[in-house]
mmCIF file of C-alpha atoms in Angstrom:
data_model
loop_
_atom_site.group_PDB
_atom_site.id
_atom_site.type_symbol
_atom_site.label_atom_id
_atom_site.label_comp_id
_atom_site.label_asym_id
_atom_site.label_seq_id
_atom_site.Cartn_x
_atom_site.Cartn_y
_atom_site.Cartn_z
ATOM 1 C CA GLN N 12 11.307 -22.001 9.290
ATOM 2 C CA VAL N 13 8.334 -19.039 8.799
ATOM 3 C CA GLN N 14 5.441 -19.428 11.436
ATOM 4 C CA LEU N 15 2.303 -16.974 9.882
ATOM 5 C CA VAL N 16 -0.540 -16.159 11.950
ATOM 6 C CA GLU N 17 -4.227 -15.282 10.042
ATOM 7 C CA SER N 18 -6.479 -12.338 12.379
ATOM 8 C CA GLY N 19 -8.999 -9.988 11.405
ATOM 9 C CA GLY N 20 -11.869 -12.576 9.651
ATOM 10 C CA GLY N 21 -15.518 -12.311 11.371
ATOM 11 C CA LEU N 22 -19.218 -11.945 9.403
ATOM 12 C CA VAL N 23 -19.720 -8.672 7.758
ATOM 13 C CA GLN N 24 -22.654 -7.475 5.464
ATOM 14 C CA ALA N 25 -22.299 -7.167 1.535
ATOM 15 C CA GLY N 26 -21.054 -4.467 0.450
ATOM 16 C CA GLY N 27 -19.308 -3.958 4.231
ATOM 17 C CA SER N 28 -15.426 -4.227 4.566
ATOM 18 C CA LEU N 29 -12.681 -6.253 6.332
ATOM 19 C CA ARG N 30 -9.064 -6.231 7.225
ATOM 20 C CA LEU N 31 -7.094 -9.231 7.470
ATOM 21 C CA SER N 32 -3.378 -9.183 8.725
ATOM 22 C CA CYS N 33 -0.687 -11.137 8.940
ATOM 23 C CA ALA N 34 2.072 -11.942 11.758
ATOM 24 C CA ALA N 35 4.616 -13.480 10.701
ATOM 25 C CA SER N 36 7.963 -14.890 13.180
ATOM 26 C CA GLY N 37 10.561 -16.544 12.185
ATOM 27 C CA ARG N 38 12.676 -16.373 9.617
ATOM 28 C CA THR N 39 13.340 -12.239 8.416
ATOM 29 C CA PHE N 40 9.666 -11.488 6.546
ATOM 30 C CA SER N 41 11.399 -8.506 4.674
ATOM 31 C CA SER N 42 12.855 -11.541 2.771
ATOM 32 C CA PHE N 43 9.435 -13.318 1.223
ATOM 33 C CA ALA N 44 7.040 -12.053 -1.052
ATOM 34 C CA MET N 45 3.526 -12.609 0.810
ATOM 35 C CA GLY N 46 0.718 -13.560 -0.942
ATOM 36 C CA TRP N 47 -3.760 -14.457 0.495
ATOM 37 C CA PHE N 48 -5.705 -17.682 -1.115
ATOM 38 C CA ARG N 49 -8.959 -18.585 -0.523
ATOM 39 C CA GLN N 50 -10.664 -21.526 -0.365
ATOM 40 C CA ALA N 51 -14.904 -21.701 -0.395
ATOM 41 C CA PRO N 52 -16.548 -25.206 0.871
ATOM 42 C CA GLY N 53 -16.730 -27.251 -1.770
ATOM 43 C CA LYS N 54 -13.558 -25.523 -3.944
ATOM 44 C CA GLU N 55 -9.964 -25.217 -4.478
ATOM 45 C CA ARG N 56 -7.808 -22.919 -2.796
ATOM 46 C CA GLU N 57 -7.761 -19.373 -5.276
ATOM 47 C CA PHE N 58 -5.366 -16.833 -5.403
ATOM 48 C CA VAL N 59 -6.846 -13.478 -4.467
ATOM 49 C CA ALA N 60 -3.483 -11.339 -3.837
ATOM 50 C CA ALA N 61 0.310 -11.276 -3.703
ATOM 51 C CA ILE N 62 3.011 -8.492 -2.828
ATOM 52 C CA SER N 63 6.858 -8.672 -3.028
ATOM 53 C CA TRP N 64 9.618 -8.464 -0.230
ATOM 54 C CA SER N 65 9.711 -3.995 -0.908
ATOM 55 C CA GLY N 66 6.254 -4.063 -1.525
ATOM 56 C CA GLY N 67 7.034 -2.832 -4.994
ATOM 57 C CA VAL N 68 5.102 -5.386 -6.590
ATOM 58 C CA SER N 69 1.705 -6.433 -6.512
ATOM 59 C CA HIS N 70 -0.583 -8.793 -8.347
ATOM 60 C CA TYR N 71 -4.489 -9.652 -7.933
ATOM 61 C CA ALA N 72 -7.174 -12.233 -8.966
ATOM 62 C CA ASP N 73 -9.022 -10.141 -10.917
ATOM 63 C CA SER N 74 -12.404 -11.095 -9.138
ATOM 64 C CA VAL N 75 -11.234 -8.810 -6.030
ATOM 65 C CA LYS N 76 -9.605 -5.982 -8.610
ATOM 66 C CA GLY N 77 -10.201 -2.785 -7.369
ATOM 67 C CA ARG N 78 -11.910 -3.694 -4.245
ATOM 68 C CA PHE N 79 -9.413 -4.756 -1.922
ATOM 69 C CA THR N 80 -5.929 -4.425 -1.723
ATOM 70 C CA ILE N 81 -2.779 -6.074 -0.359
ATOM 71 C CA SER N 82 0.029 -3.837 1.697
ATOM 72 C CA ARG N 83 3.142 -4.632 4.071
ATOM 73 C CA ASP N 84 4.619 -3.448 7.009
ATOM 74 C CA ASN N 85 7.952 -4.914 7.423
ATOM 75 C CA ALA N 86 8.871 -3.233 10.671
ATOM 76 C CA LYS N 87 6.222 -4.881 12.187
ATOM 77 C CA ASN N 88 6.054 -7.747 9.875
ATOM 78 C CA THR N 89 2.887 -7.712 8.825
ATOM 79 C CA VAL N 90 0.819 -8.445 6.142
ATOM 80 C CA TYR N 91 -2.278 -6.956 5.577
ATOM 81 C CA LEU N 92 -5.499 -6.788 3.288
ATOM 82 C CA GLN N 93 -8.432 -4.796 2.934
ATOM 83 C CA MET N 94 -11.496 -6.364 1.647
ATOM 84 C CA ASN N 95 -13.750 -3.041 0.258
ATOM 85 C CA SER N 96 -16.778 -4.152 -0.968
ATOM 86 C CA LEU N 97 -17.935 -7.135 0.260
ATOM 87 C CA LYS N 98 -19.424 -9.596 -2.329
ATOM 88 C CA PRO N 99 -21.560 -12.991 -0.289
ATOM 89 C CA GLU N 100 -19.096 -15.073 -3.571
ATOM 90 C CA ASP N 101 -16.279 -13.774 -1.156
ATOM 91 C CA THR N 102 -17.201 -15.828 1.531
ATOM 92 C CA ALA N 103 -14.176 -18.156 2.188
ATOM 93 C CA VAL N 104 -11.477 -18.951 4.508
ATOM 94 C CA TYR N 105 -8.320 -17.208 4.232
ATOM 95 C CA TYR N 106 -4.696 -18.203 4.102
ATOM 96 C CA CYS N 107 -2.114 -16.273 4.353
ATOM 97 C CA ALA N 108 1.629 -17.331 2.998
ATOM 98 C CA ALA N 109 5.183 -16.841 2.566
ATOM 99 C CA GLY N 110 7.189 -17.674 -0.874
ATOM 100 C CA ALA N 111 10.534 -16.880 -2.142
ATOM 101 C CA SER N 112 8.733 -15.953 -6.073
ATOM 102 C CA LEU N 113 8.256 -12.357 -6.687
ATOM 103 C CA ALA N 114 4.878 -11.624 -5.862
ATOM 104 C CA ALA N 115 3.625 -15.217 -7.421
ATOM 105 C CA MET N 116 0.110 -16.164 -7.945
ATOM 106 C CA ALA N 117 0.855 -20.374 -8.024
ATOM 107 C CA SER N 118 -0.203 -21.207 -4.199
ATOM 108 C CA TYR N 119 2.999 -24.403 -4.651
ATOM 109 C CA ASP N 120 4.955 -21.018 -5.016
ATOM 110 C CA TYR N 121 4.853 -20.898 -1.504
ATOM 111 C CA ASN N 122 6.838 -22.567 1.206
ATOM 112 C CA TYR N 123 5.565 -21.545 3.907
ATOM 113 C CA TRP N 124 1.161 -20.771 5.326
ATOM 114 C CA GLY N 125 -0.807 -19.133 7.800
ATOM 115 C CA GLN N 126 -3.701 -21.812 9.466
ATOM 116 C CA GLY N 127 -6.570 -19.352 8.063
ATOM 117 C CA THR N 128 -9.316 -17.043 8.956
ATOM 118 C CA GLN N 129 -13.128 -16.939 8.299
ATOM 119 C CA VAL N 130 -14.886 -14.721 6.501
ATOM 120 C CA THR N 131 -18.005 -14.769 5.688
ATOM 121 C CA VAL N 132 -20.482 -12.281 4.002
ATOM 122 C CA SER N 133 -24.294 -12.300 4.219
ATOM 123 C CA SER N 134 -26.725 -10.855 1.820
#
């Protein structure tokens, strides 16, 4: 089992920045690929970013490419999502997830999920 706890969400104005963190406990964090997903009200959960177990491979949704950066610190069992140039359409609950596949972009490739953290971007 892997337990994931997100933090760092909040209210920010458009153009601002936030850094989300996801702390993992349980099984060996460094053996898992990690992903960030988000879900806005009335919409399906969507892929945001993913990173391989080593940090050497990462993928981004087109909507966040160039604005968001995923990173991980295996010594701290933590994955991060740096979000810059935020837009109102980035408003959602953000979830981190752990899975076995290499930086997968599909939610079904992830076995463990956090409880989510709210990000609200005002215009």
